[in-house]
């Protein structure tokens, strides 16, 4: 049918012209005779019929003509598509050139901004340290190149350890040893008991100290004079000084060109030390948030720093296989030493409480004990597997705790020079930081979680699983009344009695 319709009475299809004529004459469906009206018919939506070709188009010449016409049309369409493709290619090439040029401009401007910020951060180096008896250094030639990290590849010259410095170290050690003997007979007043430690809960968590775009806190330290003050070093190249009582950021220290992996808060003065893989150690004034000294003791990433008990000298270790002893007041490197018997990078460094000996950890799993005055390696402690990650001396001066990438913490007796205890942690536990409290009663371990052990019995008192990523730094507050920890989850958490 040319115009098909359906009868809802019988369900048959009819030609509209014919069925309308039949209905007018009979008023019923022709198939079953039931009553049917024209308005009841339903149109069928169908494509138009293709009429057969006229007889003139069925001859061979006519078919060839038709094929030729179709071929010509296809060729013209193909030519048009090729033209459009060529135009699109030219436009795309032009757009890519413009994008490349824009990227180069952005990269240049970013570099200029970074250089300007670096120059601004160290514009007034002597204004950075104002607290205590800090002696402003005379300007040094290397300070002029402060605009970029490339200047860090030129370490400072050694100036040597004078008799005056050696005598100062000896006097301090003698004084500290006498004080330690007095303290060792009594438990500090107000020290948290084991029951207190076991009842510790999370008191606060702060995640806004460092950038969220480059997450991770890599180091943490507490000011001994005022344990409400915390300093953290981050993946975002900044160090942040934070007051836990007021919950306020006191200073943001910007200047390193790479992440900050080690931080120390001076126990007496408002001074902070930071170290970074950019091969520099920076000395900051907290009140001004300015860099007062840049110590270039190494020509490779700095892996660890430790402050001497006098508060005037800094020990540093590096992947350049050297340790260095620097005067922070003058910003000078006094001595720089490597171990000729071991060609391995140093991974951490820590002063003994007396300050006359110190320990370094190496990439080949060795802990080395050094005599500072003689600059000699006096003892080696093998036994770990993997690079040493952290070392900590107890306040009593006898114990040394060490960790590596082997899921254990080893305790060494410095009097007998031997390993007397190994704390076996859970399988694949990663230890990133060790810390004794100021009385030497408790040891904290940070890594896959945060744990506190009772010294002498070496009994685990409590573990905290509040961090959602690796814990990288841990410290005790005054009298072990709280524990602070930093983590790769960008948070600083405080644990104590609620």
Tab-separated table of C-alpha atoms in Angstrom, residues 7-451:
chain	number	residue	atom	x	y	z
A	7	UNK	CA	-7.962	-1.409	11.416
A	8	UNK	CA	-8.114	-1.729	15.231
A	9	UNK	CA	-11.103	-4.067	14.810
A	10	UNK	CA	-9.413	-6.812	12.802
A	11	UNK	CA	-5.757	-5.770	12.986
A	12	UNK	CA	-5.310	-5.923	9.205
A	13	UNK	CA	-3.491	-3.392	7.030
A	14	UNK	CA	-5.349	-1.651	4.186
A	15	UNK	CA	-4.733	0.994	1.573
A	16	UNK	CA	-6.381	4.141	3.020
A	17	UNK	CA	-8.062	5.142	-0.212
A	18	UNK	CA	-9.687	1.724	-0.636
A	19	UNK	CA	-10.759	1.111	2.990
A	20	UNK	CA	-12.343	4.581	3.245
A	21	UNK	CA	-14.409	3.856	0.136
A	22	UNK	CA	-15.482	0.467	1.589
A	23	UNK	CA	-16.425	2.010	4.954
A	24	UNK	CA	-18.560	4.667	3.251
A	25	UNK	CA	-20.485	1.936	1.442
A	26	UNK	CA	-20.706	-0.718	4.210
A	27	UNK	CA	-19.657	0.864	7.537
A	28	UNK	CA	-17.843	-2.321	8.615
A	29	UNK	CA	-14.474	-4.093	8.491
A	30	UNK	CA	-14.224	-6.196	5.294
A	31	UNK	CA	-12.479	-9.091	7.124
A	32	UNK	CA	-14.824	-9.794	10.048
A	33	UNK	CA	-17.816	-7.541	9.294
A	34	UNK	CA	-17.607	-5.639	12.622
A	35	UNK	CA	-18.555	-1.951	12.793
A	36	UNK	CA	-15.684	0.362	11.697
A	37	UNK	CA	-15.407	4.154	11.250
A	38	UNK	CA	-12.902	6.200	9.212
A	39	UNK	CA	-11.746	8.053	12.387
A	40	UNK	CA	-10.790	4.678	13.968
A	41	UNK	CA	-8.137	3.934	11.353
A	42	UNK	CA	-4.494	4.160	12.566
A	43	UNK	CA	-1.758	5.448	10.219
A	44	UNK	CA	1.371	3.312	9.859
A	45	UNK	CA	4.649	5.244	10.000
A	46	UNK	CA	6.700	3.708	7.180
A	47	UNK	CA	9.376	4.952	4.810
A	48	UNK	CA	8.306	5.966	1.352
A	49	UNK	CA	8.341	3.213	-1.202
A	50	UNK	CA	11.192	3.156	-3.682
A	51	UNK	CA	9.677	3.217	-7.118
A	52	UNK	CA	11.281	0.853	-9.592
A	53	UNK	CA	13.560	2.446	-12.135
A	54	UNK	CA	12.030	3.329	-15.471
A	55	UNK	CA	12.731	0.882	-18.256
A	56	UNK	CA	15.135	3.392	-19.818
A	57	UNK	CA	17.514	3.019	-16.839
A	58	UNK	CA	17.719	-0.744	-17.005
A	59	UNK	CA	19.942	-0.857	-20.106
A	60	UNK	CA	23.716	-1.374	-19.751
A	61	UNK	CA	24.658	2.125	-21.065
A	62	UNK	CA	22.191	3.694	-18.591
A	63	UNK	CA	23.642	1.663	-15.666
A	64	UNK	CA	27.212	2.675	-16.643
A	65	UNK	CA	26.124	6.332	-16.782
A	66	UNK	CA	24.592	5.974	-13.313
A	67	UNK	CA	27.793	4.379	-11.916
A	68	UNK	CA	29.910	7.136	-13.504
A	69	UNK	CA	27.773	9.813	-11.847
A	70	UNK	CA	28.087	8.111	-8.453
A	71	UNK	CA	31.890	7.740	-8.868
A	72	UNK	CA	32.243	11.431	-9.724
A	73	UNK	CA	30.219	12.391	-6.640
A	74	UNK	CA	32.403	10.176	-4.382
A	75	UNK	CA	35.630	11.663	-5.829
A	76	UNK	CA	34.401	15.223	-5.265
A	77	UNK	CA	33.452	14.353	-1.648
A	78	UNK	CA	36.866	12.722	-1.048
A	79	UNK	CA	38.647	15.828	-2.409
A	80	UNK	CA	36.628	18.073	-0.068
A	81	UNK	CA	37.513	15.871	2.972
A	82	UNK	CA	41.245	15.984	2.059
A	83	UNK	CA	41.127	19.775	1.887
A	84	UNK	CA	39.440	19.955	5.304
A	85	UNK	CA	42.010	17.513	6.824
A	86	UNK	CA	44.930	19.621	5.559
A	87	UNK	CA	43.396	22.791	7.007
A	88	UNK	CA	42.823	21.059	10.408
A	89	UNK	CA	46.471	19.833	10.443
A	90	UNK	CA	47.797	23.343	9.836
A	91	UNK	CA	45.573	24.777	12.595
A	92	UNK	CA	46.681	22.021	15.047
A	93	UNK	CA	50.373	22.610	14.248
A	94	UNK	CA	49.947	26.340	14.875
A	95	UNK	CA	48.153	25.670	18.181
A	96	UNK	CA	50.942	23.290	19.336
A	97	UNK	CA	53.620	25.909	18.560
A	98	UNK	CA	51.662	28.482	20.575
A	99	UNK	CA	51.298	26.015	23.508
A	100	UNK	CA	55.028	25.226	23.465
A	101	UNK	CA	55.912	28.923	23.484
A	102	UNK	CA	53.504	29.555	26.382
A	103	UNK	CA	55.033	26.661	28.393
A	104	UNK	CA	58.536	28.118	27.905
A	105	UNK	CA	57.379	31.552	29.080
A	106	UNK	CA	55.658	30.023	32.145
A	107	UNK	CA	58.800	27.986	33.013
A	108	UNK	CA	61.004	31.090	32.732
A	109	UNK	CA	58.649	33.169	34.884
A	110	UNK	CA	58.413	30.376	37.493
A	111	UNK	CA	62.216	30.218	37.678
A	112	UNK	CA	62.432	34.000	38.091
A	113	UNK	CA	59.781	33.950	40.858
A	114	UNK	CA	61.641	31.145	42.693
A	115	UNK	CA	64.916	33.063	42.425
A	116	UNK	CA	63.232	36.233	43.674
A	117	UNK	CA	61.704	34.425	46.671
A	118	UNK	CA	65.084	32.854	47.497
A	119	UNK	CA	66.751	36.253	47.340
A	120	UNK	CA	63.999	37.808	49.458
A	121	UNK	CA	64.212	35.049	52.093
A	122	UNK	CA	67.921	35.739	52.609
A	123	UNK	CA	67.944	39.481	51.905
A	124	UNK	CA	68.918	40.341	55.492
A	125	UNK	CA	70.768	37.300	56.821
A	126	UNK	CA	71.946	38.999	59.995
A	127	UNK	CA	68.387	39.907	61.015
A	128	UNK	CA	67.451	36.240	61.259
A	129	UNK	CA	68.980	35.416	64.629
A	130	UNK	CA	68.244	37.827	67.424
A	131	UNK	CA	67.708	35.649	70.481
A	132	UNK	CA	70.246	34.900	73.189
A	133	UNK	CA	73.895	35.708	72.792
A	134	UNK	CA	73.934	35.187	69.022
A	135	UNK	CA	76.901	36.925	67.419
A	136	UNK	CA	76.068	38.253	63.948
A	137	UNK	CA	78.638	36.907	61.466
A	138	UNK	CA	80.707	39.016	59.163
A	139	UNK	CA	79.398	38.821	55.561
A	140	UNK	CA	80.964	35.948	53.690
A	141	UNK	CA	81.675	35.825	49.948
A	142	UNK	CA	79.469	32.776	49.495
A	143	UNK	CA	76.425	34.699	50.769
A	144	UNK	CA	76.272	36.726	47.577
A	145	UNK	CA	75.318	33.703	45.522
A	146	UNK	CA	72.252	33.068	47.614
A	147	UNK	CA	69.811	33.478	44.712
A	148	UNK	CA	69.725	29.837	43.716
A	149	UNK	CA	70.453	26.307	44.880
A	150	UNK	CA	73.382	25.990	42.480
A	151	UNK	CA	75.517	27.969	44.937
A	152	UNK	CA	75.225	25.074	47.414
A	153	UNK	CA	77.636	22.956	45.379
A	154	UNK	CA	80.580	24.940	46.791
A	155	UNK	CA	81.199	23.776	50.386
A	156	UNK	CA	82.876	26.095	52.868
A	157	UNK	CA	86.542	25.700	53.713
A	158	UNK	CA	87.455	24.065	57.038
A	159	UNK	CA	88.819	26.459	59.653
A	160	UNK	CA	89.997	23.802	62.122
A	161	UNK	CA	89.181	23.098	65.776
A	162	UNK	CA	91.155	25.443	68.003
A	163	UNK	CA	92.339	24.662	71.534
A	164	UNK	CA	89.690	27.065	72.803
A	165	UNK	CA	86.924	25.036	71.107
A	166	UNK	CA	88.301	21.726	72.408
A	167	UNK	CA	88.528	23.111	75.950
A	168	UNK	CA	84.950	24.377	75.723
A	169	UNK	CA	83.759	20.906	74.689
A	170	UNK	CA	85.677	19.250	77.529
A	171	UNK	CA	84.378	21.675	80.167
A	172	UNK	CA	80.778	21.143	79.068
A	173	UNK	CA	81.170	17.344	79.101
A	174	UNK	CA	82.635	17.407	82.619
A	175	UNK	CA	79.766	19.569	83.859
A	176	UNK	CA	77.101	17.384	82.216
A	177	UNK	CA	78.602	14.152	83.575
A	178	UNK	CA	78.525	15.514	87.135
A	179	UNK	CA	74.913	16.665	86.752
A	180	UNK	CA	73.886	13.300	85.279
A	181	UNK	CA	75.275	11.391	88.264
A	182	UNK	CA	73.183	13.554	90.608
A	183	UNK	CA	70.048	13.173	88.489
A	184	UNK	CA	70.498	9.445	88.051
A	185	UNK	CA	69.815	8.799	91.738
A	186	UNK	CA	66.289	10.263	91.704
A	187	UNK	CA	63.279	10.105	89.410
A	188	UNK	CA	62.413	13.580	88.062
A	189	UNK	CA	59.503	15.168	89.875
A	190	UNK	CA	56.331	15.123	87.790
A	191	UNK	CA	57.543	12.406	85.381
A	192	UNK	CA	54.649	10.548	83.762
A	193	UNK	CA	54.193	7.060	85.221
A	194	UNK	CA	53.775	3.895	83.162
A	195	UNK	CA	50.061	3.952	84.029
A	196	UNK	CA	49.850	7.508	82.697
A	197	UNK	CA	51.523	6.470	79.446
A	198	UNK	CA	49.172	3.500	79.023
A	199	UNK	CA	46.165	5.814	79.321
A	200	UNK	CA	47.397	8.251	76.631
A	201	UNK	CA	44.832	9.208	73.984
A	202	UNK	CA	44.990	11.522	70.998
A	203	UNK	CA	44.554	15.077	72.266
A	204	UNK	CA	44.852	17.066	69.029
A	205	UNK	CA	45.646	16.722	65.348
A	206	UNK	CA	46.803	19.541	63.070
A	207	UNK	CA	46.936	19.084	59.294
A	208	UNK	CA	47.185	22.668	58.066
A	209	UNK	CA	50.883	23.321	58.767
A	210	UNK	CA	52.270	22.204	55.414
A	211	UNK	CA	51.136	22.302	51.793
A	212	UNK	CA	48.441	19.854	50.732
A	213	UNK	CA	49.760	19.752	47.149
A	214	UNK	CA	53.077	18.199	48.270
A	215	UNK	CA	51.930	16.315	51.383
A	216	UNK	CA	54.195	14.912	54.071
A	217	UNK	CA	55.983	15.933	57.282
A	218	UNK	CA	59.524	14.503	57.213
A	219	UNK	CA	60.963	15.703	60.535
A	220	UNK	CA	59.836	17.033	63.912
A	221	UNK	CA	61.461	18.492	67.032
A	222	UNK	CA	60.339	20.096	70.319
A	223	UNK	CA	61.925	23.039	72.146
A	224	UNK	CA	63.224	21.725	75.497
A	225	UNK	CA	62.893	25.126	77.171
A	226	UNK	CA	59.202	25.438	76.207
A	227	UNK	CA	57.760	22.126	75.037
A	228	UNK	CA	54.650	23.805	73.647
A	229	UNK	CA	56.799	24.934	70.689
A	230	UNK	CA	57.186	22.450	67.844
A	231	UNK	CA	59.114	22.700	64.569
A	232	UNK	CA	58.342	20.484	61.568
A	233	UNK	CA	60.081	20.001	58.233
A	234	UNK	CA	58.020	19.165	55.177
A	235	UNK	CA	58.021	17.787	51.673
A	236	UNK	CA	56.932	21.280	50.538
A	237	UNK	CA	60.494	22.683	51.171
A	238	UNK	CA	59.307	24.640	54.243
A	239	UNK	CA	59.819	24.368	57.986
A	240	UNK	CA	57.006	25.495	60.285
A	241	UNK	CA	57.205	26.584	63.946
A	242	UNK	CA	53.945	25.845	65.772
A	243	UNK	CA	52.677	26.477	69.318
A	244	UNK	CA	50.519	23.582	70.472
A	245	UNK	CA	48.978	25.499	73.372
A	246	UNK	CA	47.763	28.478	71.334
A	247	UNK	CA	47.362	26.312	68.189
A	248	UNK	CA	48.996	29.109	66.185
A	249	UNK	CA	51.730	29.004	63.535
A	250	UNK	CA	54.607	31.139	64.864
A	251	UNK	CA	56.752	31.149	61.724
A	252	UNK	CA	56.981	29.623	58.261
A	253	UNK	CA	60.630	29.234	57.235
A	254	UNK	CA	61.048	29.355	53.448
A	255	UNK	CA	64.400	29.163	51.690
A	256	UNK	CA	65.399	25.570	50.907
A	257	UNK	CA	65.203	24.524	47.262
A	258	UNK	CA	64.361	20.924	48.178
A	259	UNK	CA	62.389	19.154	50.921
A	260	UNK	CA	63.360	19.655	54.580
A	261	UNK	CA	64.461	16.290	56.022
A	262	UNK	CA	65.919	17.286	59.429
A	263	UNK	CA	64.948	19.968	61.962
A	264	UNK	CA	66.244	20.988	65.417
A	265	UNK	CA	64.797	23.555	67.847
A	266	UNK	CA	67.559	25.204	69.922
A	267	UNK	CA	66.996	24.303	73.611
A	268	UNK	CA	67.648	27.858	74.890
A	269	UNK	CA	67.394	30.409	72.066
A	270	UNK	CA	64.618	31.083	69.555
A	271	UNK	CA	66.680	29.476	66.806
A	272	UNK	CA	65.804	26.609	64.441
A	273	UNK	CA	68.152	24.499	62.315
A	274	UNK	CA	67.027	22.788	59.101
A	275	UNK	CA	68.797	20.456	56.676
A	276	UNK	CA	67.852	19.418	53.167
A	277	UNK	CA	68.984	17.370	50.147
A	278	UNK	CA	69.878	20.753	48.572
A	279	UNK	CA	73.215	20.279	50.468
A	280	UNK	CA	72.660	23.230	52.824
A	281	UNK	CA	72.017	23.645	56.542
A	282	UNK	CA	70.101	26.799	57.451
A	283	UNK	CA	69.953	28.637	60.773
A	284	UNK	CA	66.726	30.584	61.328
A	285	UNK	CA	65.505	33.171	63.787
A	286	UNK	CA	61.994	32.172	64.886
A	287	UNK	CA	60.830	35.697	65.772
A	288	UNK	CA	61.776	37.143	62.376
A	289	UNK	CA	61.286	33.950	60.274
A	290	UNK	CA	64.519	34.919	58.503
A	291	UNK	CA	67.527	32.804	57.581
A	292	UNK	CA	70.553	34.019	59.548
A	293	UNK	CA	73.183	31.562	58.344
A	294	UNK	CA	73.613	29.123	55.484
A	295	UNK	CA	76.181	26.454	56.367
A	296	UNK	CA	77.537	24.653	53.322
A	297	UNK	CA	79.470	21.848	54.933
A	298	UNK	CA	78.710	19.271	52.226
A	299	UNK	CA	78.552	18.904	48.459
A	300	UNK	CA	75.761	16.292	48.520
A	301	UNK	CA	72.385	15.879	50.296
A	302	UNK	CA	72.541	16.437	54.082
A	303	UNK	CA	71.010	13.362	55.788
A	304	UNK	CA	71.182	14.261	59.486
A	305	UNK	CA	71.999	17.050	61.954
A	306	UNK	CA	72.533	17.097	65.733
A	307	UNK	CA	73.134	20.013	68.106
A	308	UNK	CA	75.999	19.876	70.598
A	309	UNK	CA	75.180	20.255	74.305
A	310	UNK	CA	76.861	23.699	74.347
A	311	UNK	CA	74.249	24.936	71.853
A	312	UNK	CA	77.012	26.497	69.744
A	313	UNK	CA	78.058	23.666	67.419
A	314	UNK	CA	76.265	21.468	64.928
A	315	UNK	CA	77.082	17.981	63.691
A	316	UNK	CA	75.952	17.016	60.190
A	317	UNK	CA	76.124	13.913	58.001
A	318	UNK	CA	75.772	13.575	54.250
A	319	UNK	CA	75.713	11.173	51.331
A	320	UNK	CA	79.143	12.607	50.415
A	321	UNK	CA	80.479	10.099	53.039
A	322	UNK	CA	81.639	12.913	55.387
A	323	UNK	CA	80.502	14.209	58.751
A	324	UNK	CA	81.092	17.862	59.572
A	325	UNK	CA	81.351	19.882	62.792
A	326	UNK	CA	80.302	23.529	62.375
A	327	UNK	CA	80.165	26.672	64.505
A	328	UNK	CA	76.573	27.955	64.236
A	329	UNK	CA	77.343	31.348	65.738
A	330	UNK	CA	79.927	32.154	63.084
A	331	UNK	CA	78.481	30.010	60.285
A	332	UNK	CA	81.841	28.251	59.768
A	333	UNK	CA	82.780	24.638	59.186
A	334	UNK	CA	85.409	23.698	61.789
A	335	UNK	CA	86.201	20.193	60.579
A	336	UNK	CA	84.996	17.688	58.011
A	337	UNK	CA	85.933	13.995	58.219
A	338	UNK	CA	85.316	10.799	56.253
A	339	UNK	CA	86.130	7.186	57.117
A	340	UNK	CA	88.800	5.946	54.694
A	341	UNK	CA	87.885	2.337	55.508
A	342	UNK	CA	84.244	2.736	54.419
A	343	UNK	CA	83.130	4.256	51.122
A	344	UNK	CA	79.432	4.454	51.994
A	345	UNK	CA	77.026	7.345	52.404
A	346	UNK	CA	76.109	8.467	55.931
A	347	UNK	CA	72.354	8.324	56.640
A	348	UNK	CA	72.060	9.925	60.122
A	349	UNK	CA	74.101	11.471	62.955
A	350	UNK	CA	73.512	12.053	66.672
A	351	UNK	CA	75.553	13.519	69.535
A	352	UNK	CA	75.990	11.646	72.811
A	353	UNK	CA	74.508	13.715	75.701
A	354	UNK	CA	78.035	14.564	76.902
A	355	UNK	CA	79.035	15.845	73.477
A	356	UNK	CA	82.487	14.251	73.288
A	357	UNK	CA	81.391	11.269	71.214
A	358	UNK	CA	78.691	10.840	68.608
A	359	UNK	CA	77.233	8.157	66.369
A	360	UNK	CA	76.653	7.999	62.617
A	361	UNK	CA	74.617	5.514	60.603
A	362	UNK	CA	75.706	4.328	57.170
A	363	UNK	CA	74.072	3.018	54.039
A	364	UNK	CA	75.769	-0.375	54.527
A	365	UNK	CA	73.997	-1.056	57.900
A	366	UNK	CA	76.881	0.019	60.183
A	367	UNK	CA	76.686	2.268	63.257
A	368	UNK	CA	79.978	4.080	63.853
A	369	UNK	CA	80.945	5.757	67.139
A	370	UNK	CA	83.377	8.678	66.807
A	371	UNK	CA	85.584	10.596	69.240
A	372	UNK	CA	84.982	14.275	68.442
A	373	UNK	CA	88.207	15.704	69.871
A	374	UNK	CA	90.419	13.168	68.113
A	375	UNK	CA	88.136	12.840	65.069
A	376	UNK	CA	88.640	9.074	65.252
A	377	UNK	CA	86.279	6.162	64.686
A	378	UNK	CA	86.466	4.385	68.085
A	379	UNK	CA	83.787	1.666	67.728
A	380	UNK	CA	81.561	-0.004	65.132
A	381	UNK	CA	78.244	-1.759	65.709
A	382	UNK	CA	77.252	-4.178	62.926
A	383	UNK	CA	74.116	-6.338	62.896
A	384	UNK	CA	71.403	-4.392	61.110
A	385	UNK	CA	70.212	-5.036	57.561
A	386	UNK	CA	69.618	-2.149	55.184
A	387	UNK	CA	70.547	1.547	55.591
A	388	UNK	CA	70.417	2.890	59.173
A	389	UNK	CA	67.305	5.099	59.554
A	390	UNK	CA	67.655	6.539	63.062
A	391	UNK	CA	69.922	6.540	66.134
A	392	UNK	CA	69.219	7.934	69.617
A	393	UNK	CA	71.323	8.154	72.790
A	394	UNK	CA	69.648	7.792	76.176
A	395	UNK	CA	69.992	10.611	78.679
A	396	UNK	CA	71.784	8.243	81.090
A	397	UNK	CA	74.659	8.123	78.594
A	398	UNK	CA	74.858	4.310	78.533
A	399	UNK	CA	72.236	3.208	76.000
A	400	UNK	CA	72.113	3.682	72.257
A	401	UNK	CA	68.986	2.784	70.246
A	402	UNK	CA	69.311	2.178	66.507
A	403	UNK	CA	67.022	1.201	63.655
A	404	UNK	CA	67.341	0.239	60.011
A	405	UNK	CA	65.132	-1.187	57.272
A	406	UNK	CA	64.909	-4.584	59.011
A	407	UNK	CA	61.862	-4.142	61.338
A	408	UNK	CA	63.908	-4.245	64.577
A	409	UNK	CA	65.214	-1.746	67.134
A	410	UNK	CA	68.599	-2.668	68.613
A	411	UNK	CA	69.795	-1.449	72.025
A	412	UNK	CA	73.548	-1.140	72.588
A	413	UNK	CA	75.499	-0.799	75.844
A	414	UNK	CA	78.208	1.817	75.268
A	415	UNK	CA	80.193	0.565	78.282
A	416	UNK	CA	80.461	-3.000	76.984
A	417	UNK	CA	80.165	-2.056	73.294
A	418	UNK	CA	77.650	-4.786	72.557
A	419	UNK	CA	74.015	-5.313	71.605
A	420	UNK	CA	72.150	-6.353	74.771
A	421	UNK	CA	68.549	-6.184	73.526
A	422	UNK	CA	66.691	-6.401	70.205
A	423	UNK	CA	63.065	-5.257	69.997
A	424	UNK	CA	61.446	-7.386	67.297
A	425	UNK	CA	58.649	-5.413	65.640
A	426	UNK	CA	55.896	-6.725	63.385
A	427	UNK	CA	56.817	-8.003	59.933
A	428	UNK	CA	57.627	-5.241	57.400
A	429	UNK	CA	57.442	-2.580	60.153
A	430	UNK	CA	59.374	0.505	58.981
A	431	UNK	CA	61.144	2.532	61.684
A	432	UNK	CA	61.690	6.193	60.761
A	433	UNK	CA	62.448	7.886	64.099
A	434	UNK	CA	63.628	7.009	67.639
A	435	UNK	CA	63.585	9.253	70.705
A	436	UNK	CA	64.255	8.871	74.432
A	437	UNK	CA	62.537	11.223	76.864
A	438	UNK	CA	64.683	13.684	78.845
A	439	UNK	CA	64.899	11.359	81.856
A	440	UNK	CA	65.868	8.292	79.771
A	441	UNK	CA	62.899	6.361	81.205
A	442	UNK	CA	60.923	5.893	77.992
A	443	UNK	CA	61.759	5.197	74.339
A	444	UNK	CA	59.402	6.115	71.511
A	445	UNK	CA	59.444	4.511	68.060
A	446	UNK	CA	57.775	6.079	65.010
A	447	UNK	CA	57.186	4.378	61.688
A	448	UNK	CA	54.293	2.191	60.639
A	449	UNK	CA	52.709	3.391	63.904
A	450	UNK	CA	53.886	5.230	67.065
A	451	UNK	CA	54.950	3.141	70.097
